[in-house]
Short mmCIF file of C-alpha atoms in Angstrom, two decimals:
data_model
loop_
_atom_site.label_atom_id
_atom_site.label_comp_id
_atom_site.label_asym_id
_atom_site.label_seq_id
_atom_site.Cartn_x
_atom_site.Cartn_y
_atom_site.Cartn_z
CA GLU A 1 56.74 82.73 84.66
CA PRO A 2 55.87 79.08 85.34
CA GLU A 3 53.77 78.44 88.43
CA VAL A 4 52.23 75.66 90.45
CA THR A 5 48.48 75.39 90.01
CA GLN A 6 45.92 73.70 92.22
CA THR A 7 42.31 72.71 91.72
CA PRO A 8 39.76 73.23 93.07
CA SER A 9 40.34 76.47 94.94
CA HIS A 10 37.66 75.52 97.44
CA GLN A 11 36.18 72.10 98.16
CA VAL A 12 33.31 71.45 100.50
CA THR A 13 32.65 67.85 101.46
CA GLN A 14 30.73 65.88 104.03
CA MET A 15 32.46 63.96 106.78
CA GLY A 16 33.35 60.45 105.66
CA GLN A 17 33.56 61.32 101.99
CA GLU A 18 36.65 60.90 99.84
CA VAL A 19 38.30 63.95 98.31
CA ILE A 20 41.06 64.34 95.77
CA LEU A 21 43.03 67.54 95.64
CA ARG A 22 44.87 68.18 92.42
CA CYS A 23 48.10 69.96 91.68
CA VAL A 24 50.06 70.65 88.51
CA PRO A 25 53.69 71.26 89.50
CA ILE A 26 56.11 73.29 87.41
CA SER A 27 56.94 71.18 84.37
CA ASN A 28 60.66 70.52 84.87
CA HIS A 29 60.38 69.97 88.63
CA LEU A 30 61.01 66.52 90.04
CA TYR A 31 60.22 66.90 93.74
CA PHE A 32 56.70 67.39 95.00
CA TYR A 33 55.24 68.22 98.37
CA TRP A 34 51.97 68.68 100.21
CA TYR A 35 51.59 70.96 103.20
CA ARG A 36 48.57 71.75 105.33
CA GLN A 37 47.54 74.88 107.21
CA ILE A 38 44.67 74.70 109.66
CA LEU A 39 43.05 78.12 109.98
CA GLY A 40 45.06 80.36 112.28
CA GLN A 41 47.92 77.91 112.63
CA LYS A 42 51.28 77.39 111.01
CA VAL A 43 51.93 75.54 107.80
CA GLU A 44 52.79 71.89 108.39
CA PHE A 45 54.56 69.41 106.15
CA LEU A 46 52.57 66.37 105.09
CA VAL A 47 54.55 64.45 102.50
CA SER A 48 57.31 64.65 99.91
CA PHE A 49 57.37 62.64 96.70
CA TYR A 50 60.13 61.86 94.25
CA ASN A 51 60.64 59.28 91.52
CA ASN A 52 57.12 57.97 91.97
CA GLU A 53 57.46 57.19 95.62
CA ILE A 54 57.09 58.89 98.97
CA SER A 55 60.41 60.28 100.23
CA GLU A 56 59.20 61.37 103.62
CA LYS A 57 55.93 61.76 105.46
CA SER A 58 54.92 63.38 108.71
CA GLU A 59 52.92 61.82 111.52
CA ILE A 60 49.88 63.69 110.18
CA PHE A 61 50.05 61.67 106.95
CA ASP A 62 48.32 58.53 108.19
CA ASP A 63 46.56 55.76 106.28
CA GLN A 64 43.71 58.09 105.36
CA PHE A 65 46.06 60.00 103.06
CA SER A 66 47.67 58.94 99.82
CA VAL A 67 49.50 60.69 97.02
CA GLU A 68 49.84 59.82 93.39
CA ARG A 69 51.32 61.12 90.20
CA PRO A 70 48.83 59.54 87.79
CA ASP A 71 50.37 61.05 84.65
CA GLY A 72 53.26 63.26 83.68
CA SER A 73 51.72 66.47 84.93
CA ASN A 74 49.34 65.97 87.86
CA PHE A 75 50.16 65.32 91.50
CA THR A 76 47.22 64.42 93.71
CA LEU A 77 46.45 64.15 97.40
CA LYS A 78 43.61 61.82 98.35
CA ILE A 79 41.88 61.77 101.70
CA ARG A 80 39.90 58.54 101.91
CA SER A 81 37.39 59.32 104.63
CA THR A 82 37.42 62.98 105.61
CA LYS A 83 37.10 64.10 109.21
CA LEU A 84 36.12 67.50 110.55
CA GLU A 85 39.72 68.13 111.58
CA ASP A 86 40.87 67.74 107.98
CA SER A 87 39.39 71.16 107.27
CA ALA A 88 42.38 73.25 106.27
CA MET A 89 44.22 74.93 103.43
CA TYR A 90 46.26 72.40 101.49
CA PHE A 91 49.29 73.65 99.61
CA CYS A 92 51.13 71.81 96.90
CA ALA A 93 54.75 72.71 96.23
CA SER A 94 57.40 71.62 93.78
CA SER A 95 61.13 71.91 93.52
CA GLU A 96 63.53 71.36 90.67
CA ARG A 97 65.97 69.52 92.89
CA GLY A 98 65.93 68.08 96.36
CA GLY A 99 68.38 67.27 99.09
CA GLN A 100 71.73 69.00 98.81
CA GLY A 101 70.91 70.59 95.49
CA ALA A 102 67.64 72.03 96.64
CA ARG A 103 66.69 75.64 96.56
CA GLU A 104 63.26 77.06 97.20
CA GLN A 105 60.01 75.22 96.82
CA TYR A 106 57.38 76.92 94.73
CA PHE A 107 53.96 76.90 96.31
CA GLY A 108 50.61 76.72 94.61
CA PRO A 109 47.70 78.99 95.62
CA GLY A 110 46.21 76.33 97.87
CA THR A 111 42.93 74.44 98.07
CA ARG A 112 40.64 75.32 100.93
CA LEU A 113 39.01 72.11 102.16
CA THR A 114 35.93 72.43 104.33
CA VAL A 115 34.54 69.27 105.91
CA THR A 116 31.00 69.55 107.26
CA ALA B 1 64.61 68.11 115.37
CA GLN B 2 64.69 71.52 113.81
CA THR B 3 62.39 74.23 115.12
CA VAL B 4 61.53 77.76 114.06
CA THR B 5 60.30 80.32 116.58
CA GLN B 6 58.60 83.62 115.89
CA SER B 7 58.00 85.40 119.17
CA GLN B 8 55.89 88.26 117.80
CA PRO B 9 52.34 87.11 116.97
CA GLU B 10 51.41 90.60 115.71
CA MET B 11 53.15 93.84 114.84
CA SER B 12 52.09 97.21 113.55
CA VAL B 13 54.04 99.83 111.67
CA GLN B 14 53.21 103.22 110.23
CA GLU B 15 53.20 103.45 106.46
CA ALA B 16 56.63 104.46 105.09
CA GLU B 17 58.35 103.43 108.32
CA THR B 18 60.70 100.48 108.87
CA VAL B 19 59.80 97.33 110.78
CA THR B 20 61.79 94.29 111.83
CA LEU B 21 60.28 90.85 112.33
CA SER B 22 62.18 88.43 114.54
CA CYS B 23 62.90 84.75 114.03
CA THR B 24 65.11 82.24 115.77
CA TYR B 25 65.68 78.66 114.84
CA ASP B 26 67.33 75.59 116.21
CA THR B 27 69.32 73.06 114.22
CA SER B 28 72.43 70.95 114.54
CA GLU B 29 73.03 71.10 110.79
CA SER B 30 75.58 73.39 109.18
CA ASP B 31 74.06 73.72 105.73
CA TYR B 32 70.52 74.92 105.28
CA TYR B 33 68.31 77.59 103.78
CA LEU B 34 66.24 80.13 105.63
CA PHE B 35 63.23 81.83 104.11
CA TRP B 36 60.65 84.47 104.76
CA TYR B 37 57.26 83.81 103.20
CA LYS B 38 54.42 86.30 102.96
CA GLN B 39 50.83 85.15 103.18
CA PRO B 40 48.29 87.87 102.26
CA PRO B 41 44.55 87.45 102.93
CA SER B 42 44.30 85.33 99.77
CA ARG B 43 46.39 82.79 101.78
CA GLN B 44 48.80 82.14 98.95
CA MET B 45 52.39 81.56 100.10
CA ILE B 46 54.77 84.02 98.46
CA LEU B 47 58.52 83.74 98.86
CA VAL B 48 59.92 87.09 100.02
CA ILE B 49 63.59 86.32 100.53
CA ARG B 50 66.02 83.42 100.84
CA GLN B 51 69.31 83.10 102.73
CA GLU B 52 71.85 80.34 102.28
CA ALA B 53 73.51 79.48 105.58
CA TYR B 54 76.98 79.26 104.05
CA LYS B 55 76.79 82.86 102.85
CA GLN B 56 77.89 85.51 105.32
CA GLN B 57 76.37 88.33 103.32
CA ASN B 58 72.81 89.17 104.27
CA ALA B 59 70.26 88.70 101.50
CA THR B 60 68.43 91.74 100.13
CA GLU B 61 65.42 92.03 97.82
CA ASN B 62 64.42 95.63 97.17
CA ARG B 63 62.80 96.92 100.39
CA PHE B 64 63.29 93.58 102.16
CA SER B 65 66.53 92.58 103.86
CA VAL B 66 67.56 90.09 106.49
CA ASN B 67 69.92 90.11 109.42
CA PHE B 68 71.32 86.59 109.53
CA GLN B 69 73.30 85.74 112.65
CA LYS B 70 74.35 82.12 112.23
CA ALA B 71 76.03 81.70 115.60
CA ALA B 72 73.01 83.12 117.38
CA LYS B 73 70.62 81.20 115.07
CA SER B 74 68.74 84.38 114.40
CA PHE B 75 67.14 85.45 111.11
CA SER B 76 65.21 88.71 111.24
CA LEU B 77 63.40 90.42 108.35
CA LYS B 78 63.55 94.16 107.88
CA ILE B 79 60.95 95.87 105.73
CA SER B 80 61.86 99.42 104.77
CA ASP B 81 59.43 102.08 103.56
CA SER B 82 56.44 99.93 104.56
CA GLN B 83 53.52 99.96 102.15
CA LEU B 84 49.87 99.09 102.64
CA GLY B 85 50.39 96.04 100.42
CA ASP B 86 52.90 94.66 102.90
CA ALA B 87 50.10 93.88 105.34
CA ALA B 88 50.09 90.09 105.65
CA MET B 89 51.13 87.13 107.73
CA TYR B 90 54.87 86.55 107.55
CA PHE B 91 56.35 83.12 108.11
CA CYS B 92 59.97 82.39 108.85
CA ALA B 93 61.00 79.00 107.52
CA TYR B 94 63.91 76.56 107.51
CA ARG B 95 64.98 73.89 105.07
CA ASN B 96 67.75 71.40 105.64
CA LEU B 97 70.02 70.58 102.72
CA MET B 98 72.39 67.84 103.67
CA ASN B 99 70.18 64.82 103.16
CA ARG B 100 66.87 63.76 101.69
CA ASP B 101 65.01 65.53 104.48
CA ASP B 102 64.23 68.69 102.54
CA LYS B 103 60.85 69.59 103.93
CA ILE B 104 60.26 73.20 104.95
CA ILE B 105 59.66 73.87 108.62
CA PHE B 106 57.63 76.97 109.33
CA GLY B 107 57.31 79.21 112.35
CA LYS B 108 53.89 80.20 113.66
CA GLY B 109 53.94 83.51 111.85
CA THR B 110 53.79 87.21 112.60
CA ARG B 111 50.78 89.20 111.45
CA LEU B 112 51.92 92.60 110.21
CA HIS B 113 49.53 95.53 110.17
CA ILE B 114 50.35 98.68 108.19
CA LEU B 115 48.84 101.86 109.64
CA PRO B 116 48.00 104.57 107.08
#
């Protein structure tokens, strides 16, 4: 069964450093998402992406964050200058359709980001 | 704005017994999906069950079933014949369908303990 994959599974970085989290969505999916879960808290939406542009972003997704689909398979989340409060589990998700035609989003296994 | 509320931070159930997890939500939309996701200690998000709001029949997946009360905006999850592998965090979630806003909104979760 096709699945969303994410790399790395765990990333440790120093405050102020740039990190790139990588995701490979399911191959025929067109809608892509990033969510974040700070330890012990609920999962929060960050950004949705379709047709090579951001569809929607939350207030968490400030100028430090960016997303990109550099080729036909990868979907990346970049944090330009990490802060301690960016430590969280980051989930990538993809969906075959969005909006009215949408069904479930398929989540990847997550990348645990630790900022020291 | 849509919200999802899970009022039970933790629950325990004896193995082989039945447990019900509660969820309420708030929306002004008429068409949407509701989900229950399971998050085991590995922290991966696993879809347990999905309910389309336009369907009156409650969704069922093996030992998992929901009680969907649209007028009351209630969406509870019943787990029958609880097994040790059911121990996890369970998130109730909502997804709008009528426009481009198709992000998933999660509740804070209920941690389920299975007692042997």
